[in-house]
Coordinates of C-alpha atoms in Angstrom, one line a residue:
Chain A
M29 CA -5.7 35.6 -18.7
N30 CA -4.0 35.2 -15.3
I31 CA -3.8 31.7 -13.9
S32 CA -2.8 31.2 -10.3
F33 CA -1.3 27.8 -9.4
C34 CA -1.7 26.8 -5.7
C35 CA -1.2 23.1 -5.1
T36 CA 0.0 21.7 -1.8
N37 CA 2.5 18.8 -1.9
T38 CA 3.0 19.3 -5.7
P39 CA 6.3 20.3 -7.3
P40 CA 5.2 23.2 -9.5
E41 CA 7.8 23.2 -12.2
P42 CA 6.3 20.7 -14.6
W43 CA 2.9 22.3 -14.2
L44 CA 4.2 25.8 -15.0
V45 CA 6.1 24.6 -18.0
G46 CA 3.2 22.6 -19.3
L47 CA 0.5 25.2 -18.7
R48 CA 2.6 28.0 -20.3
A49 CA 3.3 25.9 -23.3
A50 CA -0.3 25.0 -23.8
L51 CA -1.6 28.5 -23.1
P52 CA 0.9 30.9 -24.6
G53 CA -1.4 33.9 -24.1
A54 CA -1.9 33.4 -20.4
Q55 CA 0.3 34.5 -17.5
V56 CA 0.8 31.4 -15.2
L57 CA 2.3 32.0 -11.7
V58 CA 2.7 30.0 -8.5
W59 CA 0.5 31.9 -6.0
Q60 CA 2.2 34.0 -3.4
P61 CA 0.5 36.2 -0.8
G62 CA 0.2 39.7 -2.3
D63 CA -0.3 38.5 -5.9
A64 CA -2.9 40.3 -7.9
P65 CA -6.3 38.4 -8.2
A66 CA -6.3 35.8 -10.9
D67 CA -9.0 34.8 -13.5
V68 CA -8.5 31.1 -13.2
A69 CA -7.1 28.9 -10.3
V70 CA -5.5 25.5 -10.6
V71 CA -5.5 24.1 -7.1
W72 CA -5.0 21.1 -4.8
M73 CA -5.8 21.7 -1.1
P74 CA -4.9 25.5 -1.1
P75 CA -5.0 27.5 2.1
Q76 CA -8.0 29.6 2.9
A77 CA -5.8 32.7 2.5
F78 CA -5.6 31.8 -1.2
W79 CA -9.4 32.0 -1.7
D80 CA -9.6 35.2 0.4
A81 CA -7.3 36.9 -2.1
Q82 CA -9.3 35.8 -5.2
P83 CA -12.3 38.1 -5.6
R84 CA -12.7 37.7 -9.3
L85 CA -12.1 34.0 -10.3
R86 CA -14.1 32.7 -13.2
A87 CA -13.1 29.1 -12.8
I88 CA -11.4 26.8 -10.3
F89 CA -9.7 23.6 -11.6
N90 CA -9.0 20.9 -9.0
I91 CA -6.2 18.6 -10.1
G92 CA -7.7 15.6 -8.3
A93 CA -11.1 13.8 -8.7
G94 CA -12.3 14.5 -5.1
V95 CA -13.3 18.0 -4.2
D96 CA -14.3 17.3 -0.5
A97 CA -11.4 19.5 0.8
L98 CA -12.6 22.4 -1.4
M99 CA -16.2 22.0 -0.3
A100 CA -15.1 22.6 3.3
Q101 CA -13.6 26.0 2.4
R102 CA -15.1 29.5 1.8
L103 CA -14.8 29.8 -2.0
P104 CA -15.2 33.0 -4.0
R105 CA -18.8 33.4 -5.3
G106 CA -19.5 32.9 -9.0
A107 CA -16.5 30.7 -9.9
R108 CA -17.2 27.5 -11.7
I109 CA -15.6 24.6 -10.0
V110 CA -14.3 21.7 -12.1
R111 CA -12.8 18.5 -10.9
L112 CA -10.5 16.1 -12.8
D113 CA -12.4 13.7 -15.0
D114 CA -10.4 10.5 -15.5
A115 CA -7.2 12.1 -17.2
G116 CA -5.5 8.7 -16.8
M117 CA -6.7 8.1 -13.2
A118 CA -9.5 5.6 -14.0
V119 CA -7.1 3.0 -15.5
Q120 CA -4.9 3.3 -12.5
M121 CA -7.9 2.8 -10.2
A122 CA -9.0 -0.3 -12.2
E123 CA -5.5 -1.7 -12.0
Y124 CA -5.2 -1.1 -8.2
V125 CA -8.6 -2.6 -7.4
C126 CA -8.3 -5.6 -9.7
H127 CA -4.9 -6.4 -8.2
A128 CA -6.4 -6.3 -4.7
V129 CA -9.4 -8.3 -5.6
I130 CA -7.3 -11.0 -7.4
A131 CA -4.9 -11.1 -4.5
Y132 CA -7.8 -12.0 -2.2
F133 CA -9.6 -14.4 -4.5
R134 CA -6.4 -16.3 -5.3
E135 CA -5.2 -16.3 -1.7
W136 CA -1.9 -14.8 -2.8
A137 CA -0.8 -13.9 0.7
A138 CA -1.3 -17.5 1.8
I139 CA 0.7 -18.8 -1.2
D140 CA 3.5 -16.3 -0.5
H141 CA 3.5 -17.5 3.2
D142 CA 3.7 -21.2 2.1
I143 CA 6.6 -20.5 -0.2
R144 CA 8.5 -18.6 2.5
A145 CA 8.0 -21.7 4.6
G146 CA 9.2 -24.0 1.9
I147 CA 5.8 -25.5 1.3
W148 CA 4.6 -26.4 -2.3
R149 CA 0.9 -26.6 -1.9
A150 CA -1.7 -25.8 -4.6
R151 CA -5.1 -24.6 -3.4
E152 CA -8.4 -25.6 -5.0
P153 CA -10.0 -22.7 -6.7
E154 CA -13.1 -21.1 -5.3
A155 CA -16.2 -20.5 -7.4
R156 CA -16.4 -16.9 -8.7
A157 CA -20.1 -17.0 -8.0
D158 CA -19.2 -16.9 -4.3
W159 CA -17.2 -13.7 -4.9
P160 CA -19.5 -10.9 -5.9
V161 CA -17.7 -7.6 -5.9
G162 CA -19.8 -4.5 -4.8
V163 CA -18.6 -1.1 -6.1
M164 CA -19.9 1.9 -4.1
G165 CA -20.0 4.9 -6.3
L166 CA -20.4 4.6 -10.1
G167 CA -18.8 7.8 -11.4
V168 CA -16.0 7.8 -13.9
L169 CA -13.7 5.8 -11.7
G170 CA -16.3 3.4 -10.3
E171 CA -17.6 2.6 -13.7
R172 CA -14.2 1.9 -15.0
V173 CA -13.4 -0.4 -12.0
A174 CA -16.8 -2.2 -12.5
R175 CA -16.0 -2.8 -16.1
A176 CA -12.5 -4.0 -15.5
L177 CA -13.6 -6.5 -12.8
Q178 CA -15.8 -8.2 -15.5
T179 CA -12.6 -9.1 -17.4
F180 CA -12.1 -11.7 -14.7
E181 CA -15.7 -12.9 -14.6
F182 CA -16.5 -11.7 -11.1
P183 CA -20.2 -10.9 -10.5
V184 CA -20.3 -7.1 -10.1
N185 CA -22.9 -5.1 -8.3
G186 CA -22.9 -1.3 -8.0
W187 CA -24.4 1.1 -5.5
S188 CA -25.0 4.7 -6.3
L189 CA -27.2 7.6 -5.3
S190 CA -28.7 8.1 -8.8
P191 CA -29.5 5.2 -11.2
K192 CA -26.6 4.2 -13.5
A193 CA -26.8 1.7 -16.3
I194 CA -23.5 -0.2 -16.8
E195 CA -23.5 -3.3 -18.9
G196 CA -23.1 -6.4 -16.8
V197 CA -23.4 -4.6 -13.5
R198 CA -26.5 -5.1 -11.3
G199 CA -27.4 -1.6 -9.9
F200 CA -28.6 -0.8 -6.4
V201 CA -29.9 2.8 -6.0
G202 CA -30.2 4.9 -2.9
A203 CA -30.2 4.4 0.9
E204 CA -33.0 1.9 1.0
A205 CA -31.1 -0.5 -1.4
L206 CA -27.9 -0.3 0.6
P207 CA -28.6 -3.2 3.0
D208 CA -29.5 -5.6 0.1
F209 CA -26.4 -4.5 -1.8
L210 CA -24.1 -5.1 1.2
A211 CA -25.7 -8.5 2.0
Q212 CA -24.6 -9.7 -1.4
T213 CA -21.1 -8.4 -1.3
R214 CA -18.0 -10.5 -0.7
V215 CA -15.5 -7.7 -1.7
L216 CA -16.6 -4.1 -1.1
V217 CA -14.9 -1.4 -3.2
N218 CA -15.5 2.2 -2.0
L219 CA -15.2 4.9 -4.7
L220 CA -17.9 7.3 -3.4
P221 CA -17.3 11.0 -3.3
L222 CA -16.9 12.3 0.3
T223 CA -19.8 14.4 1.3
P224 CA -21.8 14.9 4.6
A225 CA -24.0 12.1 3.3
T226 CA -21.2 9.6 2.8
E227 CA -18.9 10.4 5.7
N228 CA -18.5 7.4 8.0
I229 CA -20.6 5.3 5.6
L230 CA -18.2 2.3 6.2
N231 CA -19.1 1.6 9.8
R232 CA -20.0 -1.2 12.2
D233 CA -23.6 -1.3 10.9
T234 CA -22.8 -1.4 7.2
L235 CA -19.7 -3.6 7.4
S236 CA -21.6 -6.1 9.5
R237 CA -24.1 -6.6 6.6
L238 CA -21.4 -7.8 4.2
R239 CA -21.0 -11.6 3.6
P240 CA -19.0 -13.3 6.4
G241 CA -15.4 -13.3 5.4
A242 CA -15.7 -10.2 3.3
F243 CA -12.9 -7.9 2.2
V244 CA -12.9 -4.1 2.1
I245 CA -11.0 -2.0 -0.4
N246 CA -11.1 1.7 0.3
V247 CA -9.7 3.9 -2.5
A248 CA -11.9 7.0 -1.9
R249 CA -11.3 8.9 1.3
G250 CA -10.2 8.0 4.8
R251 CA -13.2 9.7 6.3
H252 CA -15.6 7.3 4.6
L253 CA -14.4 4.6 7.1
V254 CA -14.8 4.5 10.9
D255 CA -11.4 3.0 11.7
E256 CA -12.3 1.4 15.0
D257 CA -15.4 -0.3 13.5
L258 CA -13.2 -1.9 10.8
L259 CA -10.7 -3.0 13.5
A260 CA -13.6 -4.5 15.6
L261 CA -15.0 -6.5 12.6
L262 CA -11.5 -7.7 11.6
A263 CA -11.1 -8.9 15.3
S264 CA -14.5 -10.7 15.1
G265 CA -13.6 -12.3 11.8
H266 CA -16.6 -11.0 10.0
V267 CA -14.3 -9.0 7.8
A268 CA -11.3 -11.1 6.6
G269 CA -9.1 -8.3 5.3
A270 CA -8.8 -4.7 4.1
T271 CA -6.8 -2.9 1.5
L272 CA -6.7 0.8 2.4
D273 CA -5.2 3.5 0.1
V274 CA -6.6 6.4 2.1
C275 CA -6.7 7.3 5.8
R276 CA -8.4 9.9 7.9
T277 CA -5.1 11.6 8.5
E278 CA -2.4 11.4 5.8
P279 CA 0.4 10.5 6.2
L280 CA -1.1 7.9 8.7
P281 CA 0.2 8.8 12.2
S282 CA 3.0 6.4 13.2
D283 CA 1.1 5.0 16.2
H284 CA -2.0 4.1 14.2
P285 CA -2.9 0.4 14.4
F286 CA -3.4 0.2 10.6
W287 CA 0.4 0.3 10.1
R288 CA 1.1 -3.2 11.3
H289 CA -2.2 -4.9 11.3
P290 CA -1.7 -8.4 9.7
Q291 CA -5.1 -8.3 7.8
I292 CA -4.7 -4.7 6.5
R293 CA -2.7 -3.9 3.4
L294 CA -1.9 -0.2 3.4
T295 CA -0.7 1.9 0.5
P296 CA 0.2 5.6 0.7
H297 CA -2.7 7.2 -1.3
T298 CA -1.2 6.0 -4.5
S299 CA -4.1 4.1 -6.1
A300 CA -4.6 6.8 -8.8
R301 CA -2.0 9.5 -9.1
T302 CA -2.6 12.7 -11.0
L303 CA -0.7 12.5 -14.3
V304 CA 0.8 16.0 -15.2
V305 CA 0.7 15.8 -19.0
D306 CA -2.9 14.3 -19.2
T307 CA -4.2 16.7 -16.6
I308 CA -2.7 19.8 -18.3
A309 CA -4.3 18.7 -21.6
Q310 CA -7.6 18.3 -19.9
I311 CA -7.5 21.6 -18.0
T312 CA -6.4 23.7 -21.0
R313 CA -9.3 22.2 -23.1
K314 CA -11.7 23.0 -20.3
I315 CA -10.4 26.5 -19.8
A316 CA -11.2 27.2 -23.4
A317 CA -14.7 25.7 -23.0
V318 CA -15.4 27.8 -19.9
E319 CA -14.2 30.9 -21.7
R320 CA -16.8 30.2 -24.4
G321 CA -19.4 29.7 -21.7
E322 CA -19.9 26.0 -22.5
A323 CA -20.6 23.2 -20.1
V324 CA -17.7 21.0 -19.2
V325 CA -17.6 17.4 -17.8
G326 CA -16.6 17.3 -14.2
E327 CA -18.3 20.6 -13.1
V328 CA -19.1 20.4 -9.5
N329 CA -22.5 20.9 -8.1
A330 CA -21.8 22.7 -4.9
Q331 CA -25.2 21.8 -3.5
R332 CA -24.5 18.1 -4.0
G333 CA -20.9 18.4 -2.9
Y334 CA -19.3 16.7 -5.9
Chain B
M19 CA -18.5 -47.5 -23.5
N20 CA -15.7 -48.2 -21.1
I21 CA -13.9 -45.1 -19.7
S22 CA -10.7 -45.5 -17.8
F23 CA -9.7 -42.7 -15.5
C24 CA -5.9 -42.5 -14.8
C25 CA -4.8 -39.2 -13.3
T26 CA -1.8 -38.7 -11.1
N27 CA -2.1 -36.4 -8.1
T28 CA -5.9 -36.1 -8.7
P29 CA -8.5 -37.2 -6.1
P30 CA -10.8 -39.4 -8.4
E31 CA -14.1 -39.2 -6.6
P32 CA -15.5 -36.0 -8.0
W33 CA -14.5 -37.1 -11.5
L34 CA -16.2 -40.5 -11.2
V35 CA -19.3 -39.0 -9.8
G36 CA -19.4 -36.3 -12.5
L37 CA -18.6 -38.5 -15.5
R38 CA -21.1 -41.2 -14.4
A39 CA -23.8 -38.6 -14.0
A40 CA -23.1 -37.0 -17.4
L41 CA -22.7 -40.4 -19.2
P42 CA -25.2 -42.8 -17.7
G43 CA -24.6 -45.4 -20.4
A44 CA -20.8 -45.6 -19.8
Q45 CA -18.8 -47.6 -17.3
V46 CA -16.3 -45.3 -15.7
L47 CA -13.6 -46.8 -13.6
V48 CA -10.3 -45.7 -12.0
W49 CA -7.7 -47.7 -13.8
Q50 CA -6.0 -50.5 -12.0
P51 CA -3.4 -53.0 -13.5
G52 CA -5.3 -56.0 -15.0
D53 CA -8.4 -54.0 -16.0
A54 CA -9.9 -54.8 -19.4
P55 CA -8.9 -52.4 -22.2
A56 CA -11.1 -49.2 -22.3
D57 CA -12.6 -47.3 -25.2
V58 CA -11.8 -43.8 -23.8
A59 CA -9.1 -42.6 -21.4
V60 CA -9.3 -39.6 -19.2
V61 CA -5.7 -38.9 -18.1
W62 CA -3.2 -36.7 -16.4
M63 CA 0.4 -38.0 -16.4
P64 CA -0.5 -41.7 -16.4
P65 CA 2.3 -44.3 -16.1
Q66 CA 3.5 -46.0 -19.3
A67 CA 2.0 -49.2 -18.0
F68 CA -1.4 -47.7 -18.5
W69 CA -0.8 -47.1 -22.2
D70 CA 0.7 -50.6 -22.6
A71 CA -2.6 -52.0 -21.3
Q72 CA -4.8 -50.0 -23.8
P73 CA -4.7 -51.6 -27.2
R74 CA -8.1 -50.3 -28.4
L75 CA -8.5 -46.7 -27.2
R76 CA -10.6 -44.5 -29.5
A77 CA -9.8 -41.3 -27.7
I78 CA -7.6 -39.8 -25.0
F79 CA -8.7 -36.8 -23.0
N80 CA -6.0 -34.9 -21.2
I81 CA -7.4 -32.9 -18.2
G82 CA -4.9 -30.2 -18.7
A83 CA -4.0 -27.8 -21.5
G84 CA -0.4 -29.0 -21.9
V85 CA 0.2 -32.4 -23.5
D86 CA 4.0 -32.4 -23.3
A87 CA 4.1 -35.2 -20.8
L88 CA 1.9 -37.4 -23.0
M89 CA 4.0 -36.7 -26.1
A90 CA 7.0 -38.2 -24.4
Q91 CA 5.2 -41.5 -23.9
R92 CA 4.5 -44.5 -26.3
L93 CA 0.8 -44.0 -26.9
P94 CA -1.6 -46.5 -28.5
R95 CA -1.9 -46.1 -32.2
G96 CA -5.1 -44.7 -33.7
A97 CA -6.4 -42.9 -30.6
R98 CA -7.4 -39.3 -31.0
I99 CA -5.7 -37.1 -28.4
V100 CA -7.7 -34.1 -27.1
R101 CA -6.4 -31.5 -24.7
L102 CA -8.4 -29.2 -22.5
D103 CA -9.5 -26.1 -24.3
D104 CA -10.0 -23.3 -21.8
A105 CA -12.7 -24.9 -19.5
G106 CA -12.3 -22.0 -17.1
M107 CA -8.5 -22.0 -17.2
A108 CA -8.1 -19.0 -19.5
V109 CA -9.7 -16.6 -17.0
Q110 CA -7.5 -17.9 -14.2
M111 CA -4.5 -17.4 -16.4
A112 CA -5.5 -13.8 -17.3
E113 CA -6.0 -13.1 -13.6
Y114 CA -2.6 -14.5 -12.6
V115 CA -0.7 -12.7 -15.3
C116 CA -2.5 -9.4 -14.8
H117 CA -1.9 -9.6 -11.1
A118 CA 1.8 -10.2 -11.7
V119 CA 2.2 -7.5 -14.3
I120 CA 0.4 -4.9 -12.2
A121 CA 2.5 -5.8 -9.2
Y122 CA 5.6 -5.0 -11.2
F123 CA 4.3 -1.9 -12.9
R124 CA 3.0 -0.4 -9.7
E125 CA 6.0 -1.4 -7.6
W126 CA 3.8 -3.2 -5.1
A127 CA 6.7 -5.0 -3.4
A128 CA 8.5 -1.7 -2.8
I129 CA 5.4 -0.1 -1.4
D130 CA 4.8 -3.1 0.9
H131 CA 8.4 -2.8 2.0
D132 CA 8.0 0.9 2.7
I133 CA 4.9 0.3 4.7
R134 CA 6.6 -2.4 6.8
A135 CA 9.3 0.1 7.5
G136 CA 6.7 2.8 8.6
I137 CA 7.4 4.9 5.5
W138 CA 4.5 6.8 3.8
R139 CA 5.9 7.5 0.3
A140 CA 4.0 7.8 -2.9
R141 CA 5.9 7.0 -6.2
E142 CA 5.5 8.8 -9.4
P143 CA 3.7 6.6 -12.0
E144 CA 5.7 5.4 -14.9
A145 CA 4.5 5.7 -18.5
R146 CA 2.6 2.6 -19.8
A147 CA 4.3 3.2 -23.1
D148 CA 7.6 2.1 -21.4
W149 CA 5.9 -1.2 -20.3
P150 CA 5.2 -3.2 -23.4
V151 CA 4.1 -6.8 -22.4
G152 CA 5.2 -9.6 -24.8
V153 CA 3.1 -12.7 -24.7
M154 CA 4.8 -15.8 -26.2
G155 CA 2.2 -18.3 -27.4
L156 CA -1.2 -17.1 -28.6
G157 CA -3.4 -20.2 -28.1
V158 CA -6.6 -20.0 -26.1
L159 CA -4.7 -19.0 -22.9
G160 CA -2.3 -16.6 -24.5
E161 CA -5.0 -14.8 -26.5
R162 CA -7.1 -14.4 -23.3
V163 CA -4.1 -13.0 -21.4
A164 CA -3.3 -10.6 -24.3
R165 CA -6.8 -9.3 -24.3
A166 CA -7.0 -8.9 -20.5
L167 CA -3.8 -6.9 -20.4
Q168 CA -5.4 -4.4 -22.7
T169 CA -7.9 -3.6 -20.0
F170 CA -5.1 -1.8 -18.3
E171 CA -3.8 -0.1 -21.4
F172 CA -0.4 -1.8 -21.6
P173 CA 1.0 -2.1 -25.1
V174 CA 0.7 -5.8 -25.9
N175 CA 2.9 -7.7 -28.4
G176 CA 2.5 -11.4 -29.2
W177 CA 4.9 -14.0 -30.6
S178 CA 3.6 -17.2 -32.1
L179 CA 4.7 -19.8 -34.6
S180 CA 1.8 -19.3 -36.9
P181 CA 0.2 -15.9 -37.6
K182 CA -2.6 -14.9 -35.2
A183 CA -4.8 -11.8 -35.5
I184 CA -5.8 -10.5 -32.1
E185 CA -7.3 -7.0 -31.9
G186 CA -4.9 -4.5 -30.4
V187 CA -2.0 -7.0 -30.3
R188 CA 1.0 -6.5 -32.5
G189 CA 2.0 -9.9 -33.8
F190 CA 5.5 -11.3 -34.4
V191 CA 5.7 -14.6 -36.2
G192 CA 8.3 -17.3 -36.2
A193 CA 12.0 -17.7 -35.2
E194 CA 13.2 -14.8 -37.3
A195 CA 10.9 -12.3 -35.6
L196 CA 11.8 -13.4 -32.1
P197 CA 14.8 -11.0 -31.5
D198 CA 12.7 -8.0 -32.5
F199 CA 9.9 -9.2 -30.3
L200 CA 12.2 -9.6 -27.3
A201 CA 13.9 -6.3 -27.8
Q202 CA 10.6 -4.5 -27.4
T203 CA 9.5 -6.4 -24.3
R204 CA 9.5 -5.1 -20.8
V205 CA 7.5 -7.9 -19.3
L206 CA 7.7 -11.3 -20.9
V207 CA 4.9 -13.8 -20.4
N208 CA 5.5 -17.3 -21.5
L209 CA 2.5 -19.4 -22.5
L210 CA 4.0 -21.5 -25.2
P211 CA 3.4 -25.3 -25.5
L212 CA 6.4 -27.3 -24.5
T213 CA 7.8 -29.1 -27.6
P214 CA 11.4 -29.9 -28.7
A215 CA 11.3 -26.6 -30.5
T216 CA 10.4 -24.5 -27.4
E217 CA 12.3 -26.4 -24.7
N218 CA 14.9 -24.0 -23.1
I219 CA 13.6 -21.1 -25.2
L220 CA 14.0 -18.8 -22.2
N221 CA 17.8 -18.8 -22.0
R222 CA 20.8 -16.4 -21.7
D223 CA 20.6 -15.4 -25.4
T224 CA 16.8 -14.7 -25.5
L225 CA 16.6 -13.1 -22.0
S226 CA 19.5 -10.8 -22.8
R227 CA 17.6 -9.4 -25.7
L228 CA 14.8 -8.1 -23.4
R229 CA 14.7 -4.4 -22.4
P230 CA 17.0 -3.7 -19.5
G231 CA 15.1 -4.1 -16.2
A232 CA 12.7 -6.6 -17.7
F233 CA 10.5 -9.0 -15.9
V234 CA 9.8 -12.6 -16.8
I235 CA 6.5 -14.4 -16.0
N236 CA 6.6 -18.2 -16.7
V237 CA 3.2 -19.8 -16.6
A238 CA 3.8 -22.6 -19.1
R239 CA 6.4 -25.3 -18.3
G240 CA 9.5 -25.3 -16.2
R241 CA 11.5 -26.8 -19.1
H242 CA 11.0 -23.7 -21.2
L243 CA 13.4 -21.9 -18.8
V244 CA 17.1 -22.5 -18.3
D245 CA 17.2 -21.9 -14.5
E246 CA 20.9 -20.9 -14.3
D247 CA 20.5 -18.4 -17.2
L248 CA 17.7 -16.6 -15.4
L249 CA 19.8 -16.6 -12.2
A250 CA 22.8 -15.1 -14.1
L251 CA 20.6 -12.3 -15.6
L252 CA 19.0 -11.5 -12.3
A253 CA 22.5 -11.2 -10.8
S254 CA 23.6 -8.9 -13.6
G255 CA 20.5 -6.8 -13.2
H256 CA 19.4 -7.1 -16.8
V257 CA 16.3 -9.0 -15.6
A258 CA 14.8 -7.2 -12.6
G259 CA 12.5 -10.0 -11.4
A260 CA 10.6 -13.2 -12.3
T261 CA 7.2 -14.7 -11.4
L262 CA 7.4 -18.5 -11.8
D263 CA 4.5 -20.8 -11.5
V264 CA 6.2 -23.8 -13.0
C265 CA 9.6 -25.5 -12.5
R266 CA 11.7 -28.1 -14.2
T267 CA 10.9 -30.5 -11.3
E268 CA 7.7 -30.1 -9.3
P269 CA 7.5 -29.8 -6.4
L270 CA 10.6 -27.7 -6.6
P271 CA 13.5 -29.5 -4.8
S272 CA 14.1 -27.9 -1.4
D273 CA 17.7 -26.9 -2.1
H274 CA 16.8 -25.0 -5.3
P275 CA 17.8 -21.3 -5.3
F276 CA 14.4 -20.2 -6.6
W277 CA 12.8 -20.9 -3.2
R278 CA 14.4 -17.9 -1.5
H279 CA 15.6 -15.7 -4.3
P280 CA 14.5 -12.1 -3.4
Q281 CA 13.7 -11.2 -7.0
I282 CA 11.7 -14.4 -7.7
R283 CA 8.1 -14.8 -6.8
L284 CA 7.2 -18.5 -6.9
T285 CA 3.8 -20.1 -6.9
P286 CA 3.1 -23.9 -6.8
H287 CA 1.8 -24.5 -10.4
T288 CA -1.4 -22.8 -9.4
S289 CA -1.9 -20.2 -12.1
A290 CA -4.7 -22.1 -13.8
R291 CA -6.2 -25.1 -12.1
T292 CA -8.4 -27.7 -13.8
L293 CA -12.0 -27.1 -12.8
V294 CA -13.7 -30.4 -12.3
V295 CA -17.3 -29.4 -13.3
D296 CA -16.2 -27.3 -16.3
T297 CA -13.8 -30.0 -17.5
I298 CA -16.3 -32.9 -17.2
A299 CA -18.8 -30.8 -19.2
Q300 CA -16.3 -30.2 -21.9
I301 CA -15.0 -33.8 -22.0
T302 CA -18.5 -35.3 -22.2
R303 CA -19.4 -33.0 -25.1
K304 CA -16.3 -34.0 -26.9
I305 CA -16.8 -37.7 -26.3
A306 CA -20.1 -37.4 -28.0
A307 CA -18.5 -35.5 -30.9
V308 CA -15.7 -38.0 -31.3
E309 CA -18.2 -40.9 -31.3
R310 CA -20.0 -39.1 -34.2
G311 CA -16.7 -38.8 -36.0
E312 CA -16.6 -35.0 -35.8
A313 CA -13.7 -32.7 -35.3
V314 CA -13.2 -31.3 -31.8
V315 CA -11.4 -28.2 -30.6
G316 CA -8.2 -29.0 -28.8
E317 CA -7.3 -32.1 -30.9
V318 CA -3.6 -32.6 -30.7
N319 CA -1.4 -32.8 -33.8
A320 CA 1.1 -35.4 -32.7
Q321 CA 3.6 -34.2 -35.4
R322 CA 3.5 -30.6 -34.1
G323 CA 3.4 -31.8 -30.5
Y324 CA 0.5 -29.8 -29.2

């Protein structure tokens, strides 16, 4: 079996070492123009030229959870497309989101500000009932985040396109339930896949429906959010703050107002990093399953887009 | 029944309203010198003069979890002493500690620093196996914290004076196990009761036994920590940072080096605030149990000191 590795912004050495060790019968190479066509591709944002040189791929493994970049390319016909399924990302996402929610609920920025000013002032706790967290997208990552938030007794609601039953989470399904879901949300967490149906879903209309003084945490894709609409709602005070791990263009251009906005906490697409060892273990298991013609978790439905 | 309320730094109105509503047969008054002796006291750091005027108390309810201040006073003989048992504090403590641990593990301060400098730089994740969290004190609060940390897959060890079985937590018991416990700890969380046996327990000897680059989170009492020993270990680099919610003197004196130390994150004794409604519900339940001569959770063993 020939495996071609073509991952942008990813040092290839640990992947080659790990894949060769796990699959001693396979030839694993970093793709270069002119290479013979491969049987299996391991990719992250490859150039279109890569796909155009792959007429006989049986399977494509994306080393991230989101396949929106792939879906915008011309892919070889007949290849099964498999995205990363947790592989250590879900716990990172739970960690990132819980940290951000707690920081807002406990007013940690205001406490830090007091301390820098030499002021020792305790704040009265707010009622958790006034802080429902709404998680958009209840896939592997969204479900883990929704469960983790319950550790801290926040009311948790979830919105998804298809019904999902998660213990302790009140579910809202489909477009018609979105306004009701938003109206109950004090902290909005976006973990949706990026598809034509979800692009720009965080906009002036939807964000205006959140509870006054709401917070927005975007850990999915920058193109879910209409930047200027968020800025307008922060200016009006309807949205009190945002934690953004993703941007429409990454790295964020240096003149973008998100860099220094006092109510925006920015992180460099770091909420859930791909873990090499866990990911290789998952991919090698799935390669074997695909070779046996079996179904695998995380197989992308190209029609649906995720 | 006469209930005397004597709580320093506590606006009495919501307590009077709540206690009177819950116990319509009782007379509930804010203590003033010259008042007739009461049957039950509800206290937080009362003056010694209060105790000297209470010859016939049947029960003392402390509206916090720590009774170290009470134990240093001359209390009326024969009164049962009851401390707060959770009453909404445990979830706050879990929240505070998880926020602090995640901030260290994910290098949130360094990311914030990068972003302020206009730098978009992701960091490679560290292995959770290298981040064992050690919780000192496995009472109601410590146990809740230990459980919450497991949500994020940190290895969790616990140290306590008596054996405690908590699922997923490796237990270390008693003084002889302390060096081994410390040697395995990357993040130390102190939730011990303050007694003569635990005063100054966080000192140069114990902190030196932590893993190099360790972090210290003190959410118990300031007198557990020898301030100058922490400062020395921060200066040497053996301890990388500390999150301190409590100090030897509160508010912290304005000339204390903790105020502006770059590796110390200070909060104003706010990790777990007493919640009026939850606490009144608990105290009124326990008053009824004490009147019936029953045992109650949180009864203090004066010999043991907590």
